[in-house]
XYZ file of C-alpha atoms in Angstrom:
326
model
C -53.586 -113.365 -87.582
C -55.666 -115.595 -89.889
C -59.283 -114.682 -90.553
C -62.202 -116.518 -92.117
C -63.948 -115.551 -95.332
C -67.282 -115.048 -93.637
C -68.815 -116.783 -90.642
C -68.563 -120.244 -92.200
C -65.876 -119.632 -94.782
C -62.361 -120.943 -95.266
C -59.363 -119.510 -93.434
C -57.704 -116.619 -95.240
C -54.957 -114.097 -94.545
C -55.674 -110.423 -93.712
C -53.863 -109.452 -96.903
C -54.514 -111.138 -100.224
C -53.092 -110.600 -103.692
C -55.212 -109.333 -106.574
C -53.943 -110.073 -110.066
C -55.740 -107.349 -112.018
C -52.479 -105.541 -112.840
C -50.271 -108.657 -113.044
C -52.237 -110.557 -115.645
C -52.278 -108.137 -118.589
C -49.856 -105.610 -120.079
C -52.157 -102.615 -119.706
C -54.021 -101.420 -116.626
C -55.202 -98.138 -115.076
C -52.916 -98.161 -112.008
C -50.663 -95.094 -111.873
C -47.220 -95.988 -113.226
C -48.232 -99.492 -114.295
C -46.021 -99.220 -117.383
C -42.932 -98.648 -115.221
C -43.344 -101.955 -113.395
C -42.552 -104.291 -116.284
C -39.569 -102.742 -118.060
C -39.379 -103.120 -121.797
C -40.609 -106.704 -122.007
C -44.317 -107.178 -121.549
C -44.528 -110.453 -123.421
C -46.766 -113.170 -121.994
C -43.703 -115.154 -120.940
C -42.034 -112.228 -119.159
C -45.215 -111.238 -117.372
C -45.836 -114.810 -116.265
C -42.347 -114.917 -114.733
C -42.978 -111.647 -112.897
C -46.382 -112.822 -111.707
C -44.776 -115.980 -110.318
C -42.124 -113.922 -108.522
C -44.777 -111.782 -106.828
C -46.911 -114.835 -106.031
C -43.879 -116.540 -104.478
C -43.138 -113.501 -102.334
C -46.788 -113.240 -101.311
C -47.055 -116.897 -100.326
C -43.801 -116.802 -98.374
C -45.097 -113.714 -96.525
C -48.196 -115.617 -95.456
C -50.774 -114.450 -98.010
C -53.336 -117.169 -98.686
C -56.075 -115.484 -100.727
C -55.472 -114.889 -104.453
C -57.974 -113.053 -106.636
C -58.342 -113.174 -110.423
C -61.021 -112.677 -113.098
C -61.716 -113.813 -116.636
C -61.037 -110.269 -117.870
C -57.620 -109.935 -116.219
C -55.773 -111.118 -119.323
C -53.870 -114.282 -118.397
C -54.265 -113.829 -114.625
C -56.085 -117.118 -114.112
C -53.564 -118.969 -116.272
C -50.605 -117.384 -114.433
C -52.135 -118.285 -111.079
C -52.873 -121.837 -112.224
C -49.368 -122.438 -113.574
C -47.883 -121.127 -110.316
C -50.117 -123.296 -108.130
C -49.150 -126.383 -110.125
C -45.449 -125.518 -110.339
C -45.235 -125.012 -106.570
C -47.162 -128.205 -105.830
C -49.735 -126.418 -103.683
C -52.840 -128.317 -102.671
C -56.364 -126.842 -102.854
C -56.512 -126.593 -99.058
C -53.266 -124.570 -98.986
C -54.807 -121.420 -100.488
C -58.136 -119.856 -101.382
C -58.451 -118.778 -105.020
C -61.281 -116.551 -106.171
C -62.239 -115.454 -109.654
C -65.002 -113.522 -111.393
C -67.205 -113.738 -114.449
C -69.023 -111.079 -116.465
C -66.269 -109.280 -118.368
C -64.359 -110.616 -121.376
C -60.784 -109.508 -122.066
C -60.634 -107.969 -125.563
C -57.308 -106.094 -125.722
C -55.385 -108.917 -127.458
C -52.336 -108.179 -125.263
C -52.163 -104.564 -126.439
C -51.849 -101.562 -124.141
C -53.308 -99.199 -126.759
C -56.437 -101.241 -127.446
C -59.620 -99.264 -128.027
C -61.488 -101.505 -125.553
C -59.782 -103.654 -122.949
C -62.816 -105.556 -121.710
C -66.490 -105.993 -122.539
C -69.174 -106.463 -119.898
C -71.852 -109.127 -120.354
C -73.769 -110.548 -117.394
C -75.902 -112.960 -119.419
C -76.439 -116.636 -118.615
C -74.465 -117.837 -121.694
C -71.474 -115.793 -120.497
C -71.734 -117.321 -117.025
C -71.816 -120.830 -118.525
C -68.835 -120.138 -120.792
C -66.679 -118.328 -118.276
C -67.345 -120.759 -115.434
C -66.128 -123.533 -117.721
C -63.021 -121.540 -118.602
C -62.243 -120.676 -114.986
C -62.874 -124.224 -113.816
C -60.651 -125.678 -116.550
C -57.751 -123.479 -115.422
C -58.146 -123.414 -111.646
C -60.035 -126.635 -110.965
C -60.155 -127.587 -107.269
C -58.342 -124.396 -106.192
C -61.299 -122.250 -107.295
C -63.310 -121.851 -104.103
C -65.013 -118.482 -104.683
C -66.768 -117.363 -107.879
C -68.059 -113.801 -108.095
C -70.188 -111.686 -110.381
C -67.756 -109.090 -111.708
C -68.956 -105.554 -110.930
C -72.639 -106.266 -110.406
C -74.825 -103.241 -111.119
C -78.521 -102.511 -111.421
C -77.973 -101.471 -115.030
C -76.789 -104.925 -116.129
C -79.846 -106.589 -114.604
C -77.764 -109.488 -113.325
C -79.293 -109.581 -109.847
C -82.803 -109.976 -111.281
C -81.936 -112.550 -113.980
C -83.733 -115.728 -112.936
C -81.547 -117.985 -115.089
C -78.327 -116.527 -113.702
C -79.593 -116.789 -110.135
C -80.586 -120.425 -110.625
C -77.206 -121.304 -112.120
C -75.333 -119.532 -109.335
C -77.509 -121.405 -106.874
C -76.397 -124.688 -108.450
C -72.767 -123.618 -108.109
C -73.374 -122.730 -104.467
C -74.975 -126.100 -103.836
C -71.968 -127.853 -105.430
C -69.707 -126.371 -102.739
C -68.378 -123.239 -104.460
C -68.855 -120.012 -102.524
C -70.772 -117.494 -104.633
C -70.167 -113.777 -104.309
C -70.234 -110.507 -106.184
C -67.887 -107.600 -106.692
C -69.044 -103.991 -106.797
C -67.969 -100.765 -108.466
C -69.303 -97.260 -108.815
C -71.064 -94.761 -106.553
C -74.054 -97.107 -106.005
C -72.081 -99.926 -104.390
C -74.096 -99.715 -101.174
C -77.487 -99.879 -102.927
C -76.469 -102.894 -105.006
C -75.140 -104.705 -101.960
C -78.324 -104.091 -99.989
C -80.275 -105.687 -102.830
C -77.855 -108.633 -102.959
C -78.294 -109.228 -99.231
C -81.983 -109.926 -99.858
C -81.554 -112.512 -102.626
C -82.301 -116.134 -101.848
C -81.785 -119.267 -103.915
C -83.980 -122.031 -102.626
C -84.304 -121.506 -98.896
C -80.832 -120.005 -98.348
C -79.008 -116.775 -99.248
C -77.477 -116.948 -102.731
C -74.365 -114.942 -101.882
C -71.910 -115.295 -99.026
C -69.121 -112.907 -100.054
C -68.742 -109.383 -101.398
C -65.745 -107.608 -102.904
C -65.994 -103.837 -102.842
C -63.984 -100.648 -102.983
C -63.322 -98.982 -99.639
C -60.398 -96.658 -99.128
C -59.429 -93.355 -97.572
C -60.873 -91.469 -100.532
C -64.082 -93.510 -100.965
C -65.400 -95.072 -97.734
C -69.115 -94.618 -98.500
C -69.933 -98.353 -98.636
C -68.671 -98.941 -95.091
C -72.027 -99.158 -93.280
C -73.530 -101.745 -95.623
C -70.285 -103.727 -95.722
C -70.605 -103.915 -91.933
C -74.149 -105.218 -92.445
C -72.868 -107.903 -94.812
C -70.240 -108.935 -92.277
C -72.883 -109.106 -89.552
C -74.959 -111.346 -91.822
C -72.048 -113.794 -92.002
C -70.629 -112.750 -95.373
C -66.960 -112.550 -96.252
C -65.861 -108.992 -97.083
C -62.967 -108.511 -99.513
C -61.687 -104.976 -100.097
C -60.175 -103.974 -103.425
C -58.512 -100.721 -104.486
C -57.209 -100.000 -100.988
C -54.627 -97.670 -102.550
C -57.086 -96.358 -105.161
C -55.247 -97.612 -108.250
C -52.066 -95.872 -107.122
C -53.645 -92.595 -106.059
C -52.760 -93.425 -102.420
C -49.093 -94.127 -103.131
C -45.934 -92.085 -103.607
C -46.670 -91.994 -107.320
C -49.416 -89.442 -106.716
C -47.977 -86.013 -105.966
C -51.356 -84.330 -105.492
C -51.073 -81.764 -102.650
C -54.459 -82.963 -101.386
C -52.703 -86.076 -100.050
C -50.800 -84.033 -97.480
C -52.672 -85.551 -94.493
C -51.681 -89.044 -95.630
C -48.044 -88.048 -96.078
C -48.021 -86.406 -92.644
C -49.394 -89.505 -90.920
C -46.963 -91.741 -92.785
C -44.078 -89.532 -91.729
C -45.176 -89.497 -88.108
C -45.420 -93.294 -88.065
C -42.273 -93.954 -90.080
C -44.353 -95.877 -92.621
C -44.911 -95.775 -96.360
C -48.032 -93.975 -97.566
C -49.417 -97.134 -99.165
C -48.943 -99.041 -95.902
C -50.923 -96.390 -94.010
C -53.692 -96.504 -96.624
C -53.943 -100.288 -96.345
C -53.705 -100.190 -92.548
C -56.757 -97.920 -92.498
C -58.707 -100.639 -94.295
C -57.373 -103.432 -92.097
C -58.563 -101.455 -89.066
C -62.199 -101.857 -90.096
C -63.690 -104.660 -87.958
C -65.855 -105.984 -90.802
C -63.002 -106.705 -93.234
C -62.010 -110.290 -94.058
C -59.290 -109.656 -96.656
C -57.656 -106.555 -98.128
C -56.195 -107.052 -101.594
C -52.741 -105.863 -102.482
C -52.519 -105.001 -106.157
C -48.725 -105.139 -106.166
C -47.009 -105.814 -109.474
C -43.463 -106.001 -108.092
C -41.953 -107.683 -105.067
C -40.870 -104.276 -103.763
C -44.438 -102.952 -103.889
C -45.667 -106.049 -102.094
C -43.080 -105.614 -99.355
C -44.179 -102.006 -98.888
C -47.834 -103.078 -98.722
C -46.985 -105.736 -96.132
C -45.789 -103.057 -93.738
C -49.454 -102.211 -93.245
C -49.687 -105.213 -90.931
C -47.403 -103.394 -88.491
C -49.087 -99.960 -88.650
C -51.389 -98.928 -85.806
C -53.501 -95.840 -86.383
C -54.439 -93.780 -83.347
C -57.425 -91.473 -83.043
C -55.519 -88.378 -84.153
C -54.122 -90.133 -87.216
C -57.579 -91.338 -88.193
C -58.970 -87.835 -87.738
C -56.354 -86.456 -90.143
C -56.998 -89.191 -92.673
C -60.733 -88.447 -92.783
C -59.836 -85.155 -94.474
C -59.043 -87.163 -97.622
C -62.639 -88.284 -98.256
C -64.105 -87.359 -101.652
C -67.772 -87.467 -102.705
C -68.381 -90.878 -104.297
C -69.281 -89.344 -107.667
C -65.982 -87.437 -107.670
C -63.961 -90.514 -106.768
C -65.510 -92.693 -109.460
C -65.218 -89.979 -112.103
C -61.496 -89.655 -111.362
C -61.121 -93.432 -111.496
C -62.847 -93.578 -114.876
C -60.416 -90.969 -116.180
C -57.278 -92.933 -115.246
C -55.408 -93.894 -118.436
C -54.559 -97.450 -119.397
C -50.775 -97.712 -119.393
Protein backbone atom coordinates (compact mmCIF):
# COMPACT_ATOMS: atom_id res chain seq x y z
CA UNK A 1 0.00 0.00 0.00
CA UNK A 2 1.43 3.42 -0.94
CA UNK A 3 2.37 5.84 1.81
CA UNK A 4 3.24 9.53 1.88
CA UNK A 5 6.60 10.98 2.84
CA UNK A 6 5.17 12.94 5.74
CA UNK A 7 1.78 14.54 6.21
CA UNK A 8 2.08 16.70 3.10
CA UNK A 9 4.72 14.78 1.19
CA UNK A 10 4.72 12.91 -2.10
CA UNK A 11 3.47 9.35 -2.44
CA UNK A 12 6.14 6.72 -1.83
CA UNK A 13 6.32 2.95 -1.51
CA UNK A 14 6.77 1.17 1.86
CA UNK A 15 10.09 -0.16 0.60
CA UNK A 16 12.66 2.04 -1.10
CA UNK A 17 16.10 1.33 -2.51
CA UNK A 18 19.25 2.83 -1.01
CA UNK A 19 22.29 3.00 -3.26
CA UNK A 20 25.05 3.20 -0.65
CA UNK A 21 26.42 -0.24 -1.58
CA UNK A 22 25.56 -0.08 -5.30
CA UNK A 23 27.38 3.12 -6.15
CA UNK A 24 30.96 2.33 -5.12
CA UNK A 25 33.21 -0.74 -5.17
CA UNK A 26 33.86 -0.79 -1.43
CA UNK A 27 31.37 -0.68 1.42
CA UNK A 28 31.01 -2.01 4.98
CA UNK A 29 28.10 -4.42 4.34
CA UNK A 30 29.00 -8.02 5.22
CA UNK A 31 29.97 -9.89 2.05
CA UNK A 32 29.80 -6.82 -0.17
CA UNK A 33 32.80 -8.06 -2.16
CA UNK A 34 30.95 -11.26 -3.11
CA UNK A 35 28.12 -9.36 -4.80
CA UNK A 36 30.06 -8.00 -7.77
CA UNK A 37 32.24 -10.88 -8.96
CA UNK A 38 35.64 -10.03 -10.34
CA UNK A 39 34.64 -6.91 -12.26
CA UNK A 40 34.06 -3.83 -10.17
CA UNK A 41 34.72 -1.35 -12.94
CA UNK A 42 32.48 1.71 -13.16
CA UNK A 43 30.81 0.27 -16.26
CA UNK A 44 30.11 -3.13 -14.68
CA UNK A 45 28.76 -1.60 -11.49
CA UNK A 46 26.53 0.76 -13.44
CA UNK A 47 25.04 -2.22 -15.30
CA UNK A 48 24.40 -4.04 -12.02
CA UNK A 49 22.90 -0.93 -10.44
CA UNK A 50 20.53 -0.61 -13.40
CA UNK A 51 19.52 -4.27 -13.08
CA UNK A 52 18.64 -3.81 -9.40
CA UNK A 53 16.88 -0.51 -10.10
CA UNK A 54 14.83 -2.19 -12.84
CA UNK A 55 13.83 -5.01 -10.51
CA UNK A 56 12.96 -2.53 -7.76
CA UNK A 57 10.81 -0.37 -10.03
CA UNK A 58 8.99 -3.37 -11.48
CA UNK A 59 8.29 -4.56 -7.91
CA UNK A 60 6.65 -1.24 -7.09
CA UNK A 61 9.46 0.61 -5.29
CA UNK A 62 9.19 4.35 -5.87
CA UNK A 63 11.68 5.92 -3.45
CA UNK A 64 15.39 5.87 -4.37
CA UNK A 65 18.07 7.20 -2.03
CA UNK A 66 21.60 8.34 -2.88
CA UNK A 67 24.29 10.69 -1.55
CA UNK A 68 27.25 12.64 -2.88
CA UNK A 69 29.59 10.28 -1.02
CA UNK A 70 28.14 7.07 -2.48
CA UNK A 71 30.67 6.97 -5.32
CA UNK A 72 28.73 7.16 -8.59
CA UNK A 73 25.33 6.42 -7.02
CA UNK A 74 23.75 9.67 -8.16
CA UNK A 75 25.16 9.24 -11.67
CA UNK A 76 23.95 5.62 -11.87
CA UNK A 77 20.49 6.65 -10.69
CA UNK A 78 20.38 9.56 -13.14
CA UNK A 79 21.45 7.46 -16.13
CA UNK A 80 18.81 4.85 -15.24
CA UNK A 81 16.03 7.42 -14.86
CA UNK A 82 16.87 8.90 -18.26
CA UNK A 83 17.36 5.54 -20.00
CA UNK A 84 13.97 4.30 -18.77
CA UNK A 85 12.21 7.53 -19.71
CA UNK A 86 10.79 8.04 -16.23
CA UNK A 87 9.21 11.37 -15.42
CA UNK A 88 9.89 13.29 -12.18
CA UNK A 89 6.39 12.47 -10.90
CA UNK A 90 6.99 8.73 -11.43
CA UNK A 91 9.47 8.38 -8.54
CA UNK A 92 10.84 10.24 -5.55
CA UNK A 93 14.63 10.61 -5.51
CA UNK A 94 16.47 11.74 -2.41
CA UNK A 95 20.12 12.57 -1.92
CA UNK A 96 22.41 13.94 0.77
CA UNK A 97 25.22 16.42 1.19
CA UNK A 98 28.02 16.69 3.75
CA UNK A 99 30.41 13.88 2.85
CA UNK A 100 32.79 13.80 -0.12
CA UNK A 101 33.80 10.50 -1.72
CA UNK A 102 37.61 10.20 -1.60
CA UNK A 103 38.38 6.53 -2.35
CA UNK A 104 39.07 7.06 -6.08
CA UNK A 105 37.24 3.79 -6.87
CA UNK A 106 39.56 1.76 -4.63
CA UNK A 107 38.40 -0.73 -2.01
CA UNK A 108 41.66 -0.44 -0.05
CA UNK A 109 41.63 3.35 0.22
CA UNK A 110 42.85 4.79 3.51
CA UNK A 111 39.77 7.05 3.68
CA UNK A 112 36.59 6.45 1.72
CA UNK A 113 34.79 9.68 2.55
CA UNK A 114 35.44 12.98 4.31
CA UNK A 115 32.80 14.80 6.33
CA UNK A 116 32.34 18.56 5.93
CA UNK A 117 29.08 20.28 6.86
CA UNK A 118 30.19 23.79 5.89
CA UNK A 119 28.20 26.21 3.74
CA UNK A 120 30.70 26.01 0.81
CA UNK A 121 30.25 22.22 0.76
CA UNK A 122 26.46 22.61 0.71
CA UNK A 123 26.70 25.05 -2.21
CA UNK A 124 29.06 22.79 -4.16
CA UNK A 125 27.29 19.52 -3.52
CA UNK A 126 23.80 20.88 -4.14
CA UNK A 127 25.03 22.04 -7.54
CA UNK A 128 26.52 18.62 -8.25
CA UNK A 129 23.40 16.76 -7.16
CA UNK A 130 21.11 19.10 -9.06
CA UNK A 131 23.19 18.79 -12.24
CA UNK A 132 22.86 15.00 -12.14
CA UNK A 133 19.32 14.48 -10.85
CA UNK A 134 17.61 17.71 -11.86
CA UNK A 135 13.81 17.60 -11.51
CA UNK A 136 13.85 14.08 -10.02
CA UNK A 137 15.62 15.35 -6.88
CA UNK A 138 12.75 16.02 -4.49
CA UNK A 139 14.43 15.49 -1.11
CA UNK A 140 17.82 16.86 -0.03
CA UNK A 141 19.22 15.81 3.34
CA UNK A 142 22.08 16.70 5.63
CA UNK A 143 24.20 13.54 5.67
CA UNK A 144 24.65 12.23 9.22
CA UNK A 145 23.93 15.42 11.14
CA UNK A 146 25.62 15.49 14.54
CA UNK A 147 26.16 18.01 17.31
CA UNK A 148 29.90 17.71 16.78
CA UNK A 149 29.78 19.05 13.21
CA UNK A 150 27.79 22.11 14.30
CA UNK A 151 25.61 21.92 11.21
CA UNK A 152 22.31 22.45 13.01
CA UNK A 153 23.53 25.72 14.54
CA UNK A 154 25.21 27.12 11.39
CA UNK A 155 23.17 30.18 10.46
CA UNK A 156 24.44 30.26 6.87
CA UNK A 157 23.61 26.59 6.29
CA UNK A 158 20.17 27.00 7.82
CA UNK A 159 19.41 30.02 5.64
CA UNK A 160 20.52 28.21 2.49
CA UNK A 161 18.48 25.12 3.35
CA UNK A 162 15.54 27.42 3.98
CA UNK A 163 15.93 28.81 0.46
CA UNK A 164 15.96 25.28 -0.93
CA UNK A 165 12.82 24.47 1.06
CA UNK A 166 11.10 27.58 -0.25
CA UNK A 167 12.01 26.60 -3.84
CA UNK A 168 9.97 23.40 -3.46
CA UNK A 169 12.63 20.87 -2.44
CA UNK A 170 11.89 18.94 0.74
CA UNK A 171 14.73 19.39 3.23
CA UNK A 172 15.66 16.65 5.67
CA UNK A 173 18.52 15.17 7.62
CA UNK A 174 19.97 11.73 8.16
CA UNK A 175 21.28 10.52 11.51
CA UNK A 176 23.93 8.13 12.77
CA UNK A 177 25.44 7.17 16.09
CA UNK A 178 24.15 6.60 19.62
CA UNK A 179 22.85 10.21 19.91
CA UNK A 180 20.38 10.00 17.03
CA UNK A 181 17.43 10.78 19.29
CA UNK A 182 19.03 13.88 20.83
CA UNK A 183 19.98 15.30 17.43
CA UNK A 184 16.50 14.70 16.07
CA UNK A 185 14.85 16.41 19.03
CA UNK A 186 17.00 19.46 18.33
CA UNK A 187 16.13 19.34 14.62
CA UNK A 188 12.42 19.26 15.43
CA UNK A 189 12.79 22.68 17.06
CA UNK A 190 14.53 24.45 14.17
CA UNK A 191 12.58 27.00 12.17
CA UNK A 192 13.48 28.88 9.01
CA UNK A 193 11.35 31.95 8.69
CA UNK A 194 8.01 31.12 10.25
CA UNK A 195 7.99 27.41 9.33
CA UNK A 196 9.91 24.27 10.33
CA UNK A 197 13.13 23.90 8.33
CA UNK A 198 13.00 20.11 8.08
CA UNK A 199 10.18 17.81 7.03
CA UNK A 200 11.94 14.44 6.78
CA UNK A 201 14.39 12.35 8.78
CA UNK A 202 16.39 9.27 7.81
CA UNK A 203 17.60 7.23 10.75
CA UNK A 204 18.79 3.81 11.80
CA UNK A 205 16.20 1.62 13.49
CA UNK A 206 16.49 -2.14 13.50
CA UNK A 207 16.13 -5.17 15.73
CA UNK A 208 19.55 -4.54 17.25
CA UNK A 209 19.28 -0.74 17.64
CA UNK A 210 15.72 0.54 18.16
CA UNK A 211 16.60 3.33 20.62
CA UNK A 212 15.48 6.20 18.35
CA UNK A 213 11.94 4.82 18.06
CA UNK A 214 10.17 7.19 20.48
CA UNK A 215 11.51 10.38 18.90
CA UNK A 216 10.94 9.04 15.39
CA UNK A 217 7.30 8.61 16.44
CA UNK A 218 7.36 12.25 17.57
CA UNK A 219 8.69 13.33 14.17
CA UNK A 220 5.95 11.36 12.44
CA UNK A 221 3.33 12.96 14.68
CA UNK A 222 4.72 16.37 13.73
CA UNK A 223 4.06 15.58 10.07
CA UNK A 224 7.59 14.55 9.06
CA UNK A 225 8.47 11.76 6.68
CA UNK A 226 10.45 8.97 8.39
CA UNK A 227 12.89 6.93 6.30
CA UNK A 228 14.62 3.97 7.94
CA UNK A 229 18.09 2.89 6.86
CA UNK A 230 20.17 -0.11 7.93
CA UNK A 231 17.11 -2.27 8.57
CA UNK A 232 19.36 -5.34 8.25
CA UNK A 233 22.27 -3.65 10.07
CA UNK A 234 24.75 -3.71 7.19
CA UNK A 235 24.26 -7.45 6.77
CA UNK A 236 24.36 -8.37 10.45
CA UNK A 237 20.65 -9.33 10.24
CA UNK A 238 21.08 -11.63 7.24
CA UNK A 239 22.21 -15.20 6.64
CA UNK A 240 25.74 -13.91 6.20
CA UNK A 241 26.03 -13.39 9.95
CA UNK A 242 26.47 -16.69 11.76
CA UNK A 243 26.59 -15.15 15.24
CA UNK A 244 24.77 -17.47 17.69
CA UNK A 245 23.19 -14.39 19.26
CA UNK A 246 20.88 -14.20 16.23
CA UNK A 247 19.14 -17.42 17.21
CA UNK A 248 15.82 -15.69 18.05
CA UNK A 249 15.72 -14.16 14.57
CA UNK A 250 16.47 -17.49 12.91
CA UNK A 251 13.78 -19.19 15.00
CA UNK A 252 11.12 -16.65 14.04
CA UNK A 253 12.12 -16.84 10.38
CA UNK A 254 11.86 -20.62 10.48
CA UNK A 255 8.46 -20.53 12.14
CA UNK A 256 7.15 -18.11 9.52
CA UNK A 257 8.82 -19.76 6.53
CA UNK A 258 10.58 -16.47 5.75
CA UNK A 259 14.14 -15.32 5.20
CA UNK A 260 15.88 -13.70 8.15
CA UNK A 261 16.34 -10.42 6.28
CA UNK A 262 12.62 -10.34 5.44
CA UNK A 263 11.73 -10.76 9.12
CA UNK A 264 14.16 -7.99 10.08
CA UNK A 265 12.63 -5.62 7.53
CA UNK A 266 9.09 -6.65 8.45
CA UNK A 267 9.81 -5.62 12.04
CA UNK A 268 10.60 -2.12 10.79
CA UNK A 269 7.59 -1.97 8.48
CA UNK A 270 5.40 -2.83 11.47
CA UNK A 271 6.24 0.46 13.18
CA UNK A 272 3.29 2.83 12.62
CA UNK A 273 5.53 5.89 12.25
CA UNK A 274 7.58 4.59 9.30
CA UNK A 275 7.15 6.10 5.83
CA UNK A 276 9.80 4.15 3.91
CA UNK A 277 12.23 1.35 4.78
CA UNK A 278 15.32 1.22 2.59
CA UNK A 279 16.55 -1.99 1.07
CA UNK A 280 20.30 -1.91 0.60
CA UNK A 281 20.25 -4.79 -1.87
CA UNK A 282 23.14 -5.04 -4.31
CA UNK A 283 21.77 -7.99 -6.30
CA UNK A 284 18.35 -8.80 -7.69
CA UNK A 285 18.26 -11.93 -5.52
CA UNK A 286 18.83 -9.90 -2.35
CA UNK A 287 16.10 -7.48 -3.39
CA UNK A 288 13.66 -10.33 -3.97
CA UNK A 289 14.43 -11.69 -0.50
CA UNK A 290 13.93 -8.24 1.04
CA UNK A 291 10.59 -7.88 -0.77
CA UNK A 292 9.23 -10.89 1.08
CA UNK A 293 9.06 -8.63 4.13
CA UNK A 294 5.88 -7.16 2.67
CA UNK A 295 4.18 -10.52 3.22
CA UNK A 296 5.48 -11.20 6.76
CA UNK A 297 3.15 -10.60 9.70
CA UNK A 298 4.74 -10.65 13.14
CA UNK A 299 2.57 -11.77 16.04
CA UNK A 300 3.06 -10.86 19.68
CA UNK A 301 5.14 -13.94 20.47
CA UNK A 302 7.43 -13.36 17.50
CA UNK A 303 7.96 -9.75 18.52
CA UNK A 304 8.70 -10.83 22.09
CA UNK A 305 11.43 -13.18 20.83
CA UNK A 306 12.90 -10.54 18.56
CA UNK A 307 13.26 -8.04 21.41
CA UNK A 308 15.95 -10.33 22.83
CA UNK A 309 18.24 -9.11 20.03
CA UNK A 310 18.47 -5.51 21.29
CA UNK A 311 21.99 -4.21 21.99
CA UNK A 312 22.95 -1.07 23.93
CA UNK A 313 23.31 1.75 21.39
CA UNK A 314 27.00 2.25 22.19
CA UNK A 315 27.64 -1.45 21.53
CA UNK A 316 25.75 -1.40 18.24
CA UNK A 317 27.56 1.65 16.90
CA UNK A 318 30.96 0.37 18.02
CA UNK A 319 30.36 -2.88 16.12
CA UNK A 320 29.22 -0.91 13.08
CA UNK A 321 32.36 1.22 13.16
CA UNK A 322 34.46 -1.94 13.22
CA UNK A 323 32.92 -3.43 10.06
CA UNK A 324 35.60 -3.66 7.34
CA UNK A 325 35.31 -2.02 3.95
CA UNK A 326 35.21 -4.82 1.39
